[in-house]
PDB file of C-alpha atoms in Angstrom:
ATOM      1  CA  UNK Y 155       0.000   0.000   0.000  1.00  0.00           C
ATOM      2  CA  UNK Y 156       2.852   2.373   0.791  1.00  0.00           C
ATOM      3  CA  UNK Y 157       4.372   1.770  -2.628  1.00  0.00           C
ATOM      4  CA  UNK Y 158       1.019   2.304  -4.341  1.00  0.00           C
ATOM      5  CA  UNK Y 159       0.460   5.520  -2.404  1.00  0.00           C
ATOM      6  CA  UNK Y 160       3.973   6.771  -3.219  1.00  0.00           C
ATOM      7  CA  UNK Y 161       3.453   5.996  -6.897  1.00  0.00           C
ATOM      8  CA  UNK Y 162       0.104   7.786  -6.916  1.00  0.00           C
ATOM      9  CA  UNK Y 163       1.612  10.847  -5.209  1.00  0.00           C
ATOM     10  CA  UNK Y 164       4.490  10.858  -7.691  1.00  0.00           C
ATOM     11  CA  UNK Y 165       2.063  10.715 -10.619  1.00  0.00           C
ATOM     12  CA  UNK Y 166       0.004  13.537  -9.126  1.00  0.00           C
ATOM     13  CA  UNK Y 167       3.125  15.727  -8.695  1.00  0.00           C
ATOM     14  CA  UNK Y 168       4.187  15.070 -12.283  1.00  0.00           C
ATOM     15  CA  UNK Y 169       0.700  15.862 -13.596  1.00  0.00           C
ATOM     16  CA  UNK Y 170       0.617  19.087 -11.553  1.00  0.00           C
ATOM     17  CA  UNK Y 171       4.023  20.211 -12.868  1.00  0.00           C
ATOM     18  CA  UNK Y 172       3.118  19.340 -16.445  1.00  0.00           C
ATOM     19  CA  UNK Y 173      -0.222  21.122 -16.248  1.00  0.00           C
ATOM     20  CA  UNK Y 174       1.297  24.312 -14.798  1.00  0.00           C
ATOM     21  CA  UNK Y 175       4.062  24.642 -17.426  1.00  0.00           C
ATOM     22  CA  UNK Y 176       3.701  27.624 -19.764  1.00  0.00           C
ATOM     23  CA  UNK Y 177       5.073  25.611 -22.680  1.00  0.00           C
ATOM     24  CA  UNK Y 178       2.800  23.167 -24.456  1.00  0.00           C
ATOM     25  CA  UNK Y 179       3.515  19.596 -23.361  1.00  0.00           C
ATOM     26  CA  UNK Y 180       1.793  17.017 -25.520  1.00  0.00           C
ATOM     27  CA  UNK Y 181       2.167  13.231 -25.465  1.00  0.00           C
ATOM     28  CA  UNK Y 182       1.319  10.915 -28.341  1.00  0.00           C
ATOM     29  CA  UNK Y 183       0.844   7.172 -28.488  1.00  0.00           C
ATOM     30  CA  UNK Y 184       2.446   4.897 -31.100  1.00  0.00           C
ATOM     31  CA  UNK Y 185      -0.454   5.669 -33.479  1.00  0.00           C
ATOM     32  CA  UNK Y 186       0.475   9.380 -33.196  1.00  0.00           C
ATOM     33  CA  UNK Y 187      -2.774  10.163 -31.378  1.00  0.00           C
ATOM     34  CA  UNK Y 188      -2.679  12.782 -28.630  1.00  0.00           C
ATOM     35  CA  UNK Y 189      -2.992  11.154 -25.205  1.00  0.00           C
ATOM     36  CA  UNK Y 190      -2.173  14.167 -23.015  1.00  0.00           C
ATOM     37  CA  UNK Y 191      -2.453  17.915 -23.553  1.00  0.00           C
ATOM     38  CA  UNK Y 192      -1.446  20.374 -20.849  1.00  0.00           C
ATOM     39  CA  UNK Y 193      -2.742  23.819 -19.910  1.00  0.00           C
ATOM     40  CA  UNK Y 194       0.168  25.486 -21.729  1.00  0.00           C
ATOM     41  CA  UNK Y 195      -0.983  23.813 -24.967  1.00  0.00           C
ATOM     42  CA  UNK Y 196      -4.570  24.921 -24.259  1.00  0.00           C
ATOM     43  CA  UNK Y 197      -3.483  28.558 -23.921  1.00  0.00           C
ATOM     44  CA  UNK Y 198      -1.154  28.403 -26.913  1.00  0.00           C
ATOM     45  CA  UNK Y 199      -3.478  26.710 -29.401  1.00  0.00           C
ATOM     46  CA  UNK Y 200      -6.960  27.502 -28.035  1.00  0.00           C
ATOM     47  CA  UNK Y 201      -8.131  23.880 -27.785  1.00  0.00           C
ATOM     48  CA  UNK Y 202      -9.173  22.216 -24.525  1.00  0.00           C
ATOM     49  CA  UNK Y 203      -7.613  18.860 -23.682  1.00  0.00           C
ATOM     50  CA  UNK Y 204     -10.884  16.988 -24.289  1.00  0.00           C
ATOM     51  CA  UNK Y 205     -11.061  18.440 -27.821  1.00  0.00           C
ATOM     52  CA  UNK Y 206      -7.602  17.113 -28.663  1.00  0.00           C
ATOM     53  CA  UNK Y 207      -7.428  13.666 -27.037  1.00  0.00           C
ATOM     54  CA  UNK Y 208      -7.269  11.020 -29.754  1.00  0.00           C
ATOM     55  CA  UNK Y 209      -6.548  13.624 -32.460  1.00  0.00           C
ATOM     56  CA  UNK Y 210      -3.461  14.175 -34.615  1.00  0.00           C
ATOM     57  CA  UNK Y 211      -0.685  16.654 -33.824  1.00  0.00           C
ATOM     58  CA  UNK Y 212      -1.094  17.813 -37.449  1.00  0.00           C
ATOM     59  CA  UNK Y 213      -4.095  19.885 -36.318  1.00  0.00           C
ATOM     60  CA  UNK Y 214      -1.806  22.317 -34.500  1.00  0.00           C
ATOM     61  CA  UNK Y 215       1.490  21.640 -36.326  1.00  0.00           C
ATOM     62  CA  UNK Y 216       0.176  21.432 -39.908  1.00  0.00           C
ATOM     63  CA  UNK Y 217       3.450  21.082 -41.828  1.00  0.00           C
ATOM     64  CA  UNK Y 218       3.414  18.448 -44.549  1.00  0.00           C
ATOM     65  CA  UNK Y 219       6.234  15.954 -44.276  1.00  0.00           C
ATOM     66  CA  UNK Y 220       6.914  16.742 -40.604  1.00  0.00           C
ATOM     67  CA  UNK Y 221       8.276  13.703 -38.804  1.00  0.00           C
ATOM     68  CA  UNK Y 222       9.049  13.483 -35.103  1.00  0.00           C
ATOM     69  CA  UNK Y 223      12.318  11.692 -35.847  1.00  0.00           C
ATOM     70  CA  UNK Y 224      13.604  14.914 -37.445  1.00  0.00           C
ATOM     71  CA  UNK Y 225      13.688  16.638 -34.073  1.00  0.00           C
ATOM     72  CA  UNK Y 226      15.129  13.857 -31.969  1.00  0.00           C
ATOM     73  CA  UNK Y 227      18.511  15.534 -31.566  1.00  0.00           C
ATOM     74  CA  UNK Y 228      17.739  19.249 -31.256  1.00  0.00           C
ATOM     75  CA  UNK Y 229      14.754  21.604 -31.254  1.00  0.00           C
ATOM     76  CA  UNK Y 230      13.444  22.869 -34.568  1.00  0.00           C
ATOM     77  CA  UNK Y 231      11.344  25.859 -35.554  1.00  0.00           C
ATOM     78  CA  UNK Y 232       8.005  25.319 -37.276  1.00  0.00           C
ATOM     79  CA  UNK Y 233       4.640  27.044 -37.486  1.00  0.00           C
ATOM     80  CA  UNK Y 234       1.860  26.342 -35.003  1.00  0.00           C
ATOM     81  CA  UNK Y 235      -1.789  26.888 -35.861  1.00  0.00           C
ATOM     82  CA  UNK Y 236      -4.226  28.329 -33.344  1.00  0.00           C
ATOM     83  CA  UNK Y 237      -7.852  27.168 -33.240  1.00  0.00           C
ATOM     84  CA  UNK Y 238      -8.851  30.489 -34.837  1.00  0.00           C
ATOM     85  CA  UNK Y 239      -6.603  29.701 -37.816  1.00  0.00           C
ATOM     86  CA  UNK Y 240      -3.702  32.095 -37.300  1.00  0.00           C
ATOM     87  CA  UNK Y 241      -0.179  30.727 -37.666  1.00  0.00           C
ATOM     88  CA  UNK Y 242       2.663  31.589 -35.293  1.00  0.00           C
ATOM     89  CA  UNK Y 243       6.298  30.490 -34.883  1.00  0.00           C
ATOM     90  CA  UNK Y 244       7.047  27.671 -32.441  1.00  0.00           C
ATOM     91  CA  UNK Y 245      10.100  25.778 -31.289  1.00  0.00           C
ATOM     92  CA  UNK Y 246       9.574  22.058 -30.798  1.00  0.00           C
ATOM     93  CA  UNK Y 247      11.564  19.564 -28.742  1.00  0.00           C
ATOM     94  CA  UNK Y 248      10.834  15.850 -28.839  1.00  0.00           C
ATOM     95  CA  UNK Y 249      11.638  12.760 -26.831  1.00  0.00           C
ATOM     96  CA  UNK Y 250      10.524   9.171 -27.268  1.00  0.00           C
ATOM     97  CA  UNK Y 251      10.116   6.634 -24.513  1.00  0.00           C
ATOM     98  CA  UNK Y 252       9.179   2.995 -24.658  1.00  0.00           C
ATOM     99  CA  UNK Y 253       7.147   0.690 -22.468  1.00  0.00           C
ATOM    100  CA  UNK Y 254       7.011  -3.078 -22.691  1.00  0.00           C
ATOM    101  CA  UNK Y 255       4.667  -3.147 -25.691  1.00  0.00           C
ATOM    102  CA  UNK Y 256       4.551   0.358 -27.197  1.00  0.00           C
ATOM    103  CA  UNK Y 257       6.362   3.651 -27.553  1.00  0.00           C
ATOM    104  CA  UNK Y 258       5.229   7.161 -26.725  1.00  0.00           C
ATOM    105  CA  UNK Y 259       6.383  10.593 -27.835  1.00  0.00           C
ATOM    106  CA  UNK Y 260       6.428  13.727 -25.730  1.00  0.00           C
ATOM    107  CA  UNK Y 261       6.544  17.059 -27.532  1.00  0.00           C
ATOM    108  CA  UNK Y 262       7.407  20.333 -25.829  1.00  0.00           C
ATOM    109  CA  UNK Y 263       6.275  23.357 -27.809  1.00  0.00           C
ATOM    110  CA  UNK Y 264       7.280  26.945 -27.096  1.00  0.00           C
ATOM    111  CA  UNK Y 265       5.658  29.964 -28.716  1.00  0.00           C
ATOM    112  CA  UNK Y 266       8.587  32.029 -30.034  1.00  0.00           C
ATOM    113  CA  UNK Y 267       6.571  34.912 -31.500  1.00  0.00           C
ATOM    114  CA  UNK Y 268       8.133  37.484 -29.173  1.00  0.00           C
ATOM    115  CA  UNK Y 269      11.658  36.214 -29.846  1.00  0.00           C
ATOM    116  CA  UNK Y 270      11.108  36.391 -33.605  1.00  0.00           C
ATOM    117  CA  UNK Y 271       9.750  39.946 -33.333  1.00  0.00           C
ATOM    118  CA  UNK Y 272      12.815  40.972 -31.302  1.00  0.00           C
ATOM    119  CA  UNK Y 273      15.111  39.407 -33.912  1.00  0.00           C
ATOM    120  CA  UNK Y 274      13.417  41.466 -36.644  1.00  0.00           C
ATOM    121  CA  UNK Y 275      13.999  44.676 -34.685  1.00  0.00           C
TER     122      UNK Y 275
END
């Protein structure tokens, strides 16, 4: 029981930290369906978690030919698409982790609009 309680508390702490992050943190299953969507992603893209669960990342990162393997070594810059349709620059980091019978991807997305505007100036 102690181990179960410790595991549950650990999961709750991780969920709290993930949900409070200002960056978008999105996890995908091996079918590339969204299985978690934090508050940072909600604010950035305008979609609630329940709207995105089971959906494709292509809804908010609509680049053709975009493959997660391309960003396995370093972050890349792409365009994100808000629910209202406007595009904005994002930086994406990716990591893959495996369980006994499947793999999962976690994507961290940062809105870099302000940085890009400063670079232009």
